[in-house]
């Protein structure tokens, strides 16, 4: 007689887990060398979309318009910081099979877990505001559509991107990566069309310096737009059970491709952000700033000085960034709610709920670019709440096993936390002194 089987307790499923899993490591590897390696790439490109969202467009364009190349160093440093933090988050999901919110819920005191959830939801609202506002502005620039109506259209189109996730992780990753390439192509075309870049000024912008409240505000916005808290939560969920294996050797192999995925995705996103700032610095060189709306003025200047094609590419890139990042943001919100509270709602229902505050703000007729920049400053103040947990958890050998951080990696993560906190403190002090 065969031994009776013992029913194994079921673990709670991750949000839309079936759509995020590629399969067992050995089964995927049997597909062939190159198909196997390509299959391992993708999560970082999904997360990288959050690094070229409308918040990034607004902060980089306004930084270039107001300060020229002065904040080039902030863009470069923020991308390096984001690459490290995202790598740690992805590694946490790979090593533990649980995402960052789930780990916080299980290991942190209940009051702390609820506090982290509350701030994560506030950050998600600020993120949604930026994504809807930017995509709506892109539609408005393309079709002269009123901003509130354009925001509704943005929500409807983002549903189509979310529908790709229901068909599996690869269609979703391909759809988001295609939008990312569209954003990159649009801004690359504009940068080449404008020309007359100053390599010397751009190199001088690598010297770290801030000059009062304006530069402090823009620096915080750039960091907030790049080291996106909700994207950190999402990356751990994208890797937690995407390729299933318990063999330490297989995990180390996957970790190598995780590094490659992060390096490719975030290097491309960083290059796009740097291109945005340089494009704006070239467009607004020698001009009086006044009360111009930077994004709208950049679109108008491209059409006037370069041609309609450049202006069209700018508007399409802005629209694509909003559509892609709004879908990714919705997935991140689902991860946060399920991880911290063990509750989830359908992705489409969450999209309807999260777009409501954004639509309300946009209907008030506030300046779009200023609203975008402010939302990214809010994100900067939320960064320490996600950085500290991911650094603390990935240094624990009992959780990470053979993938535990090296001492230098933990020290680098702690340094990133300290830099962000110092930048936020500098902004508060300059705002108080400016009064």
mmCIF file with all atom_site columns, C-alpha atoms in Angstrom, residues 134-312:
data_model
loop_
_atom_site.group_PDB
_atom_site.id
_atom_site.type_symbol
_atom_site.label_atom_id
_atom_site.label_alt_id
_atom_site.label_comp_id
_atom_site.label_asym_id
_atom_site.label_entity_id
_atom_site.label_seq_id
_atom_site.pdbx_PDB_ins_code
_atom_site.Cartn_x
_atom_site.Cartn_y
_atom_site.Cartn_z
_atom_site.occupancy
_atom_site.B_iso_or_equiv
_atom_site.pdbx_formal_charge
_atom_site.auth_seq_id
_atom_site.auth_comp_id
_atom_site.auth_asym_id
_atom_site.auth_atom_id
_atom_site.pdbx_PDB_model_num
ATOM 1   C CA . UNK A 1 134 ? 1.816   63.719 -17.649 1.00 0.00 ? 134 UNK A CA 1
ATOM 2   C CA . UNK A 1 135 ? -0.135  61.469 -19.986 1.00 0.00 ? 135 UNK A CA 1
ATOM 3   C CA . UNK A 1 136 ? -3.024  63.930 -19.979 1.00 0.00 ? 136 UNK A CA 1
ATOM 4   C CA . UNK A 1 137 ? -0.615  66.729 -20.856 1.00 0.00 ? 137 UNK A CA 1
ATOM 5   C CA . UNK A 1 138 ? 0.772   64.600 -23.684 1.00 0.00 ? 138 UNK A CA 1
ATOM 6   C CA . UNK A 1 139 ? -2.729  64.070 -25.087 1.00 0.00 ? 139 UNK A CA 1
ATOM 7   C CA . UNK A 1 140 ? -3.478  67.758 -24.661 1.00 0.00 ? 140 UNK A CA 1
ATOM 8   C CA . UNK A 1 141 ? -0.349  68.712 -26.603 1.00 0.00 ? 141 UNK A CA 1
ATOM 9   C CA . UNK A 1 142 ? -1.189  66.239 -29.362 1.00 0.00 ? 142 UNK A CA 1
ATOM 10  C CA . UNK A 1 143 ? -4.914  66.870 -29.772 1.00 0.00 ? 143 UNK A CA 1
ATOM 11  C CA . UNK A 1 144 ? -5.650  70.082 -27.828 1.00 0.00 ? 144 UNK A CA 1
ATOM 12  C CA . UNK A 1 145 ? -7.755  67.970 -25.481 1.00 0.00 ? 145 UNK A CA 1
ATOM 13  C CA . UNK A 1 146 ? -8.837  69.373 -22.074 1.00 0.00 ? 146 UNK A CA 1
ATOM 14  C CA . UNK A 1 147 ? -6.634  67.998 -19.292 1.00 0.00 ? 147 UNK A CA 1
ATOM 15  C CA . UNK A 1 148 ? -9.416  66.295 -17.232 1.00 0.00 ? 148 UNK A CA 1
ATOM 16  C CA . UNK A 1 149 ? -10.804 64.520 -20.328 1.00 0.00 ? 149 UNK A CA 1
ATOM 17  C CA . UNK A 1 150 ? -7.298  63.524 -21.372 1.00 0.00 ? 150 UNK A CA 1
ATOM 18  C CA . UNK A 1 151 ? -6.753  61.983 -17.932 1.00 0.00 ? 151 UNK A CA 1
ATOM 19  C CA . UNK A 1 152 ? -9.858  59.802 -18.370 1.00 0.00 ? 152 UNK A CA 1
ATOM 20  C CA . UNK A 1 153 ? -8.638  58.671 -21.791 1.00 0.00 ? 153 UNK A CA 1
ATOM 21  C CA . UNK A 1 154 ? -5.282  57.833 -20.187 1.00 0.00 ? 154 UNK A CA 1
ATOM 22  C CA . UNK A 1 155 ? -7.023  55.592 -17.659 1.00 0.00 ? 155 UNK A CA 1
ATOM 23  C CA . UNK A 1 156 ? -8.941  53.765 -20.372 1.00 0.00 ? 156 UNK A CA 1
ATOM 24  C CA . UNK A 1 157 ? -5.830  53.124 -22.473 1.00 0.00 ? 157 UNK A CA 1
ATOM 25  C CA . UNK A 1 158 ? -3.884  51.929 -19.434 1.00 0.00 ? 158 UNK A CA 1
ATOM 26  C CA . UNK A 1 159 ? -6.515  49.212 -18.966 1.00 0.00 ? 159 UNK A CA 1
ATOM 27  C CA . UNK A 1 160 ? -5.411  47.730 -22.288 1.00 0.00 ? 160 UNK A CA 1
ATOM 28  C CA . UNK A 1 161 ? -1.820  47.506 -21.072 1.00 0.00 ? 161 UNK A CA 1
ATOM 29  C CA . UNK A 1 162 ? -2.976  45.892 -17.831 1.00 0.00 ? 162 UNK A CA 1
ATOM 30  C CA . UNK A 1 163 ? -4.950  43.349 -19.842 1.00 0.00 ? 163 UNK A CA 1
ATOM 31  C CA . UNK A 1 164 ? -1.654  42.061 -21.227 1.00 0.00 ? 164 UNK A CA 1
ATOM 32  C CA . UNK A 1 165 ? -0.680  40.920 -17.723 1.00 0.00 ? 165 UNK A CA 1
ATOM 33  C CA . UNK A 1 166 ? -3.708  38.637 -17.572 1.00 0.00 ? 166 UNK A CA 1
ATOM 34  C CA . UNK A 1 167 ? -2.214  36.729 -20.523 1.00 0.00 ? 167 UNK A CA 1
ATOM 35  C CA . UNK A 1 168 ? 1.112   36.083 -18.763 1.00 0.00 ? 168 UNK A CA 1
ATOM 36  C CA . UNK A 1 169 ? 4.199   37.965 -17.680 1.00 0.00 ? 169 UNK A CA 1
ATOM 37  C CA . UNK A 1 170 ? 5.916   37.978 -21.082 1.00 0.00 ? 170 UNK A CA 1
ATOM 38  C CA . UNK A 1 171 ? 3.158   39.816 -23.006 1.00 0.00 ? 171 UNK A CA 1
ATOM 39  C CA . UNK A 1 172 ? 2.994   42.387 -20.217 1.00 0.00 ? 172 UNK A CA 1
ATOM 40  C CA . UNK A 1 173 ? 6.770   42.810 -20.143 1.00 0.00 ? 173 UNK A CA 1
ATOM 41  C CA . UNK A 1 174 ? 6.926   43.087 -23.935 1.00 0.00 ? 174 UNK A CA 1
ATOM 42  C CA . UNK A 1 175 ? 4.128   45.683 -24.027 1.00 0.00 ? 175 UNK A CA 1
ATOM 43  C CA . UNK A 1 176 ? 5.765   47.804 -21.327 1.00 0.00 ? 176 UNK A CA 1
ATOM 44  C CA . UNK A 1 177 ? 9.225   47.432 -22.882 1.00 0.00 ? 177 UNK A CA 1
ATOM 45  C CA . UNK A 1 178 ? 7.804   48.566 -26.237 1.00 0.00 ? 178 UNK A CA 1
ATOM 46  C CA . UNK A 1 179 ? 6.415   51.711 -24.622 1.00 0.00 ? 179 UNK A CA 1
ATOM 47  C CA . UNK A 1 180 ? 9.776   52.253 -22.912 1.00 0.00 ? 180 UNK A CA 1
ATOM 48  C CA . UNK A 1 181 ? 11.524  52.063 -26.293 1.00 0.00 ? 181 UNK A CA 1
ATOM 49  C CA . UNK A 1 182 ? 9.004   54.539 -27.693 1.00 0.00 ? 182 UNK A CA 1
ATOM 50  C CA . UNK A 1 183 ? 9.832   56.987 -24.913 1.00 0.00 ? 183 UNK A CA 1
ATOM 51  C CA . UNK A 1 184 ? 13.552  56.518 -25.470 1.00 0.00 ? 184 UNK A CA 1
ATOM 52  C CA . UNK A 1 185 ? 13.206  56.941 -29.223 1.00 0.00 ? 185 UNK A CA 1
ATOM 53  C CA . UNK A 1 186 ? 11.172  60.130 -28.895 1.00 0.00 ? 186 UNK A CA 1
ATOM 54  C CA . UNK A 1 187 ? 13.597  61.903 -26.595 1.00 0.00 ? 187 UNK A CA 1
ATOM 55  C CA . UNK A 1 188 ? 16.655  60.607 -28.470 1.00 0.00 ? 188 UNK A CA 1
ATOM 56  C CA . UNK A 1 189 ? 15.245  62.049 -31.690 1.00 0.00 ? 189 UNK A CA 1
ATOM 57  C CA . UNK A 1 190 ? 14.612  65.413 -30.034 1.00 0.00 ? 190 UNK A CA 1
ATOM 58  C CA . UNK A 1 191 ? 18.063  65.515 -28.470 1.00 0.00 ? 191 UNK A CA 1
ATOM 59  C CA . UNK A 1 192 ? 19.724  64.855 -31.813 1.00 0.00 ? 192 UNK A CA 1
ATOM 60  C CA . UNK A 1 193 ? 17.434  67.317 -33.603 1.00 0.00 ? 193 UNK A CA 1
ATOM 61  C CA . UNK A 1 194 ? 18.210  70.161 -31.202 1.00 0.00 ? 194 UNK A CA 1
ATOM 62  C CA . UNK A 1 195 ? 21.961  69.578 -31.276 1.00 0.00 ? 195 UNK A CA 1
ATOM 63  C CA . UNK A 1 196 ? 24.310  72.347 -30.036 1.00 0.00 ? 196 UNK A CA 1
ATOM 64  C CA . UNK A 1 197 ? 24.965  70.547 -26.753 1.00 0.00 ? 197 UNK A CA 1
ATOM 65  C CA . UNK A 1 198 ? 27.802  71.867 -24.597 1.00 0.00 ? 198 UNK A CA 1
ATOM 66  C CA . UNK A 1 199 ? 29.978  68.940 -23.561 1.00 0.00 ? 199 UNK A CA 1
ATOM 67  C CA . UNK A 1 200 ? 32.038  71.222 -21.333 1.00 0.00 ? 200 UNK A CA 1
ATOM 68  C CA . UNK A 1 201 ? 28.964  72.524 -19.498 1.00 0.00 ? 201 UNK A CA 1
ATOM 69  C CA . UNK A 1 202 ? 27.576  69.011 -19.111 1.00 0.00 ? 202 UNK A CA 1
ATOM 70  C CA . UNK A 1 203 ? 30.909  67.831 -17.685 1.00 0.00 ? 203 UNK A CA 1
ATOM 71  C CA . UNK A 1 204 ? 30.940  70.801 -15.317 1.00 0.00 ? 204 UNK A CA 1
ATOM 72  C CA . UNK A 1 205 ? 27.485  69.723 -14.163 1.00 0.00 ? 205 UNK A CA 1
ATOM 73  C CA . UNK A 1 206 ? 29.054  66.608 -12.648 1.00 0.00 ? 206 UNK A CA 1
ATOM 74  C CA . UNK A 1 207 ? 30.501  68.776 -9.852  1.00 0.00 ? 207 UNK A CA 1
ATOM 75  C CA . UNK A 1 208 ? 28.185  68.339 -6.836  1.00 0.00 ? 208 UNK A CA 1
ATOM 76  C CA . UNK A 1 209 ? 26.640  71.645 -5.767  1.00 0.00 ? 209 UNK A CA 1
ATOM 77  C CA . UNK A 1 210 ? 23.292  73.127 -4.777  1.00 0.00 ? 210 UNK A CA 1
ATOM 78  C CA . UNK A 1 211 ? 22.342  76.764 -4.664  1.00 0.00 ? 211 UNK A CA 1
ATOM 79  C CA . UNK A 1 212 ? 19.427  77.483 -2.389  1.00 0.00 ? 212 UNK A CA 1
ATOM 80  C CA . UNK A 1 213 ? 15.791  76.444 -2.299  1.00 0.00 ? 213 UNK A CA 1
ATOM 81  C CA . UNK A 1 214 ? 15.166  76.128 -6.045  1.00 0.00 ? 214 UNK A CA 1
ATOM 82  C CA . UNK A 1 215 ? 18.037  73.746 -6.726  1.00 0.00 ? 215 UNK A CA 1
ATOM 83  C CA . UNK A 1 216 ? 17.311  71.827 -3.520  1.00 0.00 ? 216 UNK A CA 1
ATOM 84  C CA . UNK A 1 217 ? 13.675  71.400 -4.543  1.00 0.00 ? 217 UNK A CA 1
ATOM 85  C CA . UNK A 1 218 ? 14.586  70.244 -8.035  1.00 0.00 ? 218 UNK A CA 1
ATOM 86  C CA . UNK A 1 219 ? 17.300  67.900 -6.733  1.00 0.00 ? 219 UNK A CA 1
ATOM 87  C CA . UNK A 1 220 ? 14.825  66.280 -4.327  1.00 0.00 ? 220 UNK A CA 1
ATOM 88  C CA . UNK A 1 221 ? 12.288  65.975 -7.158  1.00 0.00 ? 221 UNK A CA 1
ATOM 89  C CA . UNK A 1 222 ? 14.859  64.315 -9.432  1.00 0.00 ? 222 UNK A CA 1
ATOM 90  C CA . UNK A 1 223 ? 15.806  61.809 -6.713  1.00 0.00 ? 223 UNK A CA 1
ATOM 91  C CA . UNK A 1 224 ? 12.149  61.140 -5.908  1.00 0.00 ? 224 UNK A CA 1
ATOM 92  C CA . UNK A 1 225 ? 11.338  60.631 -9.580  1.00 0.00 ? 225 UNK A CA 1
ATOM 93  C CA . UNK A 1 226 ? 14.238  58.198 -9.993  1.00 0.00 ? 226 UNK A CA 1
ATOM 94  C CA . UNK A 1 227 ? 14.416  56.183 -6.744  1.00 0.00 ? 227 UNK A CA 1
ATOM 95  C CA . UNK A 1 228 ? 10.691  55.463 -6.932  1.00 0.00 ? 228 UNK A CA 1
ATOM 96  C CA . UNK A 1 229 ? 9.438   53.823 -3.691  1.00 0.00 ? 229 UNK A CA 1
ATOM 97  C CA . UNK A 1 230 ? 6.567   51.960 -5.360  1.00 0.00 ? 230 UNK A CA 1
ATOM 98  C CA . UNK A 1 231 ? 8.952   50.560 -7.977  1.00 0.00 ? 231 UNK A CA 1
ATOM 99  C CA . UNK A 1 232 ? 11.136  49.111 -5.211  1.00 0.00 ? 232 UNK A CA 1
ATOM 100 C CA . UNK A 1 233 ? 8.142   47.218 -3.800  1.00 0.00 ? 233 UNK A CA 1
ATOM 101 C CA . UNK A 1 234 ? 7.174   45.986 -7.257  1.00 0.00 ? 234 UNK A CA 1
ATOM 102 C CA . UNK A 1 235 ? 10.600  44.644 -8.271  1.00 0.00 ? 235 UNK A CA 1
ATOM 103 C CA . UNK A 1 236 ? 10.714  42.202 -5.368  1.00 0.00 ? 236 UNK A CA 1
ATOM 104 C CA . UNK A 1 237 ? 7.286   40.880 -6.423  1.00 0.00 ? 237 UNK A CA 1
ATOM 105 C CA . UNK A 1 238 ? 8.344   40.460 -10.056 1.00 0.00 ? 238 UNK A CA 1
ATOM 106 C CA . UNK A 1 239 ? 11.244  38.199 -9.047  1.00 0.00 ? 239 UNK A CA 1
ATOM 107 C CA . UNK A 1 240 ? 9.847   36.379 -6.016  1.00 0.00 ? 240 UNK A CA 1
ATOM 108 C CA . UNK A 1 241 ? 8.468   33.334 -7.867  1.00 0.00 ? 241 UNK A CA 1
ATOM 109 C CA . UNK A 1 242 ? 9.043   34.227 -11.501 1.00 0.00 ? 242 UNK A CA 1
ATOM 110 C CA . UNK A 1 243 ? 11.493  31.331 -11.932 1.00 0.00 ? 243 UNK A CA 1
ATOM 111 C CA . UNK A 1 244 ? 10.965  28.629 -9.320  1.00 0.00 ? 244 UNK A CA 1
ATOM 112 C CA . UNK A 1 245 ? 13.998  26.870 -7.888  1.00 0.00 ? 245 UNK A CA 1
ATOM 113 C CA . UNK A 1 246 ? 15.355  25.980 -4.442  1.00 0.00 ? 246 UNK A CA 1
ATOM 114 C CA . UNK A 1 247 ? 18.851  24.979 -5.592  1.00 0.00 ? 247 UNK A CA 1
ATOM 115 C CA . UNK A 1 248 ? 21.453  27.521 -4.338  1.00 0.00 ? 248 UNK A CA 1
ATOM 116 C CA . UNK A 1 249 ? 23.502  27.044 -7.524  1.00 0.00 ? 249 UNK A CA 1
ATOM 117 C CA . UNK A 1 250 ? 20.502  27.863 -9.677  1.00 0.00 ? 250 UNK A CA 1
ATOM 118 C CA . UNK A 1 251 ? 19.776  30.907 -7.518  1.00 0.00 ? 251 UNK A CA 1
ATOM 119 C CA . UNK A 1 252 ? 23.318  32.193 -7.975  1.00 0.00 ? 252 UNK A CA 1
ATOM 120 C CA . UNK A 1 253 ? 22.960  31.693 -11.722 1.00 0.00 ? 253 UNK A CA 1
ATOM 121 C CA . UNK A 1 254 ? 19.699  33.641 -11.691 1.00 0.00 ? 254 UNK A CA 1
ATOM 122 C CA . UNK A 1 255 ? 21.356  36.352 -9.612  1.00 0.00 ? 255 UNK A CA 1
ATOM 123 C CA . UNK A 1 256 ? 23.940  36.938 -12.342 1.00 0.00 ? 256 UNK A CA 1
ATOM 124 C CA . UNK A 1 257 ? 21.189  37.544 -14.880 1.00 0.00 ? 257 UNK A CA 1
ATOM 125 C CA . UNK A 1 258 ? 19.355  39.702 -12.391 1.00 0.00 ? 258 UNK A CA 1
ATOM 126 C CA . UNK A 1 259 ? 22.432  41.956 -12.281 1.00 0.00 ? 259 UNK A CA 1
ATOM 127 C CA . UNK A 1 260 ? 22.537  42.093 -16.079 1.00 0.00 ? 260 UNK A CA 1
ATOM 128 C CA . UNK A 1 261 ? 18.809  42.858 -16.228 1.00 0.00 ? 261 UNK A CA 1
ATOM 129 C CA . UNK A 1 262 ? 19.181  45.707 -13.722 1.00 0.00 ? 262 UNK A CA 1
ATOM 130 C CA . UNK A 1 263 ? 22.290  47.106 -15.380 1.00 0.00 ? 263 UNK A CA 1
ATOM 131 C CA . UNK A 1 264 ? 20.681  47.206 -18.831 1.00 0.00 ? 264 UNK A CA 1
ATOM 132 C CA . UNK A 1 265 ? 17.279  48.505 -17.776 1.00 0.00 ? 265 UNK A CA 1
ATOM 133 C CA . UNK A 1 266 ? 18.422  51.245 -15.415 1.00 0.00 ? 266 UNK A CA 1
ATOM 134 C CA . UNK A 1 267 ? 21.361  52.362 -17.535 1.00 0.00 ? 267 UNK A CA 1
ATOM 135 C CA . UNK A 1 268 ? 18.963  52.976 -20.418 1.00 0.00 ? 268 UNK A CA 1
ATOM 136 C CA . UNK A 1 269 ? 16.529  54.790 -18.123 1.00 0.00 ? 269 UNK A CA 1
ATOM 137 C CA . UNK A 1 270 ? 19.352  56.914 -16.710 1.00 0.00 ? 270 UNK A CA 1
ATOM 138 C CA . UNK A 1 271 ? 20.508  57.831 -20.211 1.00 0.00 ? 271 UNK A CA 1
ATOM 139 C CA . UNK A 1 272 ? 16.981  58.965 -21.099 1.00 0.00 ? 272 UNK A CA 1
ATOM 140 C CA . UNK A 1 273 ? 16.778  61.123 -17.960 1.00 0.00 ? 273 UNK A CA 1
ATOM 141 C CA . UNK A 1 274 ? 20.140  62.692 -18.695 1.00 0.00 ? 274 UNK A CA 1
ATOM 142 C CA . UNK A 1 275 ? 19.027  63.338 -22.267 1.00 0.00 ? 275 UNK A CA 1
ATOM 143 C CA . UNK A 1 276 ? 15.873  65.087 -21.036 1.00 0.00 ? 276 UNK A CA 1
ATOM 144 C CA . UNK A 1 277 ? 17.873  67.493 -18.882 1.00 0.00 ? 277 UNK A CA 1
ATOM 145 C CA . UNK A 1 278 ? 20.422  68.217 -21.615 1.00 0.00 ? 278 UNK A CA 1
ATOM 146 C CA . UNK A 1 279 ? 17.621  68.764 -24.150 1.00 0.00 ? 279 UNK A CA 1
ATOM 147 C CA . UNK A 1 280 ? 15.969  71.301 -21.865 1.00 0.00 ? 280 UNK A CA 1
ATOM 148 C CA . UNK A 1 281 ? 19.258  73.035 -21.039 1.00 0.00 ? 281 UNK A CA 1
ATOM 149 C CA . UNK A 1 282 ? 19.958  73.492 -24.760 1.00 0.00 ? 282 UNK A CA 1
ATOM 150 C CA . UNK A 1 283 ? 16.441  74.698 -25.551 1.00 0.00 ? 283 UNK A CA 1
ATOM 151 C CA . UNK A 1 284 ? 16.287  77.290 -22.787 1.00 0.00 ? 284 UNK A CA 1
ATOM 152 C CA . UNK A 1 285 ? 19.899  78.486 -22.943 1.00 0.00 ? 285 UNK A CA 1
ATOM 153 C CA . UNK A 1 286 ? 20.036  82.272 -22.565 1.00 0.00 ? 286 UNK A CA 1
ATOM 154 C CA . UNK A 1 287 ? 16.276  82.703 -22.190 1.00 0.00 ? 287 UNK A CA 1
ATOM 155 C CA . UNK A 1 288 ? 14.436  84.561 -19.474 1.00 0.00 ? 288 UNK A CA 1
ATOM 156 C CA . UNK A 1 289 ? 12.594  82.054 -17.311 1.00 0.00 ? 289 UNK A CA 1
ATOM 157 C CA . UNK A 1 290 ? 9.631   84.122 -16.141 1.00 0.00 ? 290 UNK A CA 1
ATOM 158 C CA . UNK A 1 291 ? 6.516   82.074 -15.345 1.00 0.00 ? 291 UNK A CA 1
ATOM 159 C CA . UNK A 1 292 ? 6.803   79.615 -18.193 1.00 0.00 ? 292 UNK A CA 1
ATOM 160 C CA . UNK A 1 293 ? 5.455   76.082 -17.831 1.00 0.00 ? 293 UNK A CA 1
ATOM 161 C CA . UNK A 1 294 ? 8.614   74.151 -18.678 1.00 0.00 ? 294 UNK A CA 1
ATOM 162 C CA . UNK A 1 295 ? 7.067   71.114 -20.400 1.00 0.00 ? 295 UNK A CA 1
ATOM 163 C CA . UNK A 1 296 ? 4.607   73.137 -22.476 1.00 0.00 ? 296 UNK A CA 1
ATOM 164 C CA . UNK A 1 297 ? 7.293   75.676 -23.354 1.00 0.00 ? 297 UNK A CA 1
ATOM 165 C CA . UNK A 1 298 ? 9.719   72.908 -24.368 1.00 0.00 ? 298 UNK A CA 1
ATOM 166 C CA . UNK A 1 299 ? 7.093   71.442 -26.712 1.00 0.00 ? 299 UNK A CA 1
ATOM 167 C CA . UNK A 1 300 ? 6.415   74.857 -28.247 1.00 0.00 ? 300 UNK A CA 1
ATOM 168 C CA . UNK A 1 301 ? 10.124  75.637 -28.624 1.00 0.00 ? 301 UNK A CA 1
ATOM 169 C CA . UNK A 1 302 ? 10.777  72.327 -30.352 1.00 0.00 ? 302 UNK A CA 1
ATOM 170 C CA . UNK A 1 303 ? 8.059   73.072 -32.864 1.00 0.00 ? 303 UNK A CA 1
ATOM 171 C CA . UNK A 1 304 ? 9.294   76.612 -33.444 1.00 0.00 ? 304 UNK A CA 1
ATOM 172 C CA . UNK A 1 305 ? 13.061  76.060 -33.597 1.00 0.00 ? 305 UNK A CA 1
ATOM 173 C CA . UNK A 1 306 ? 13.400  72.492 -34.860 1.00 0.00 ? 306 UNK A CA 1
ATOM 174 C CA . UNK A 1 307 ? 10.140  71.518 -36.526 1.00 0.00 ? 307 UNK A CA 1
ATOM 175 C CA . UNK A 1 308 ? 6.782   69.840 -36.047 1.00 0.00 ? 308 UNK A CA 1
ATOM 176 C CA . UNK A 1 309 ? 8.324   66.366 -36.065 1.00 0.00 ? 309 UNK A CA 1
ATOM 177 C CA . UNK A 1 310 ? 10.405  67.103 -32.979 1.00 0.00 ? 310 UNK A CA 1
ATOM 178 C CA . UNK A 1 311 ? 7.407   68.549 -31.146 1.00 0.00 ? 311 UNK A CA 1
ATOM 179 C CA . UNK A 1 312 ? 5.333   65.515 -32.125 1.00 0.00 ? 312 UNK A CA 1
#
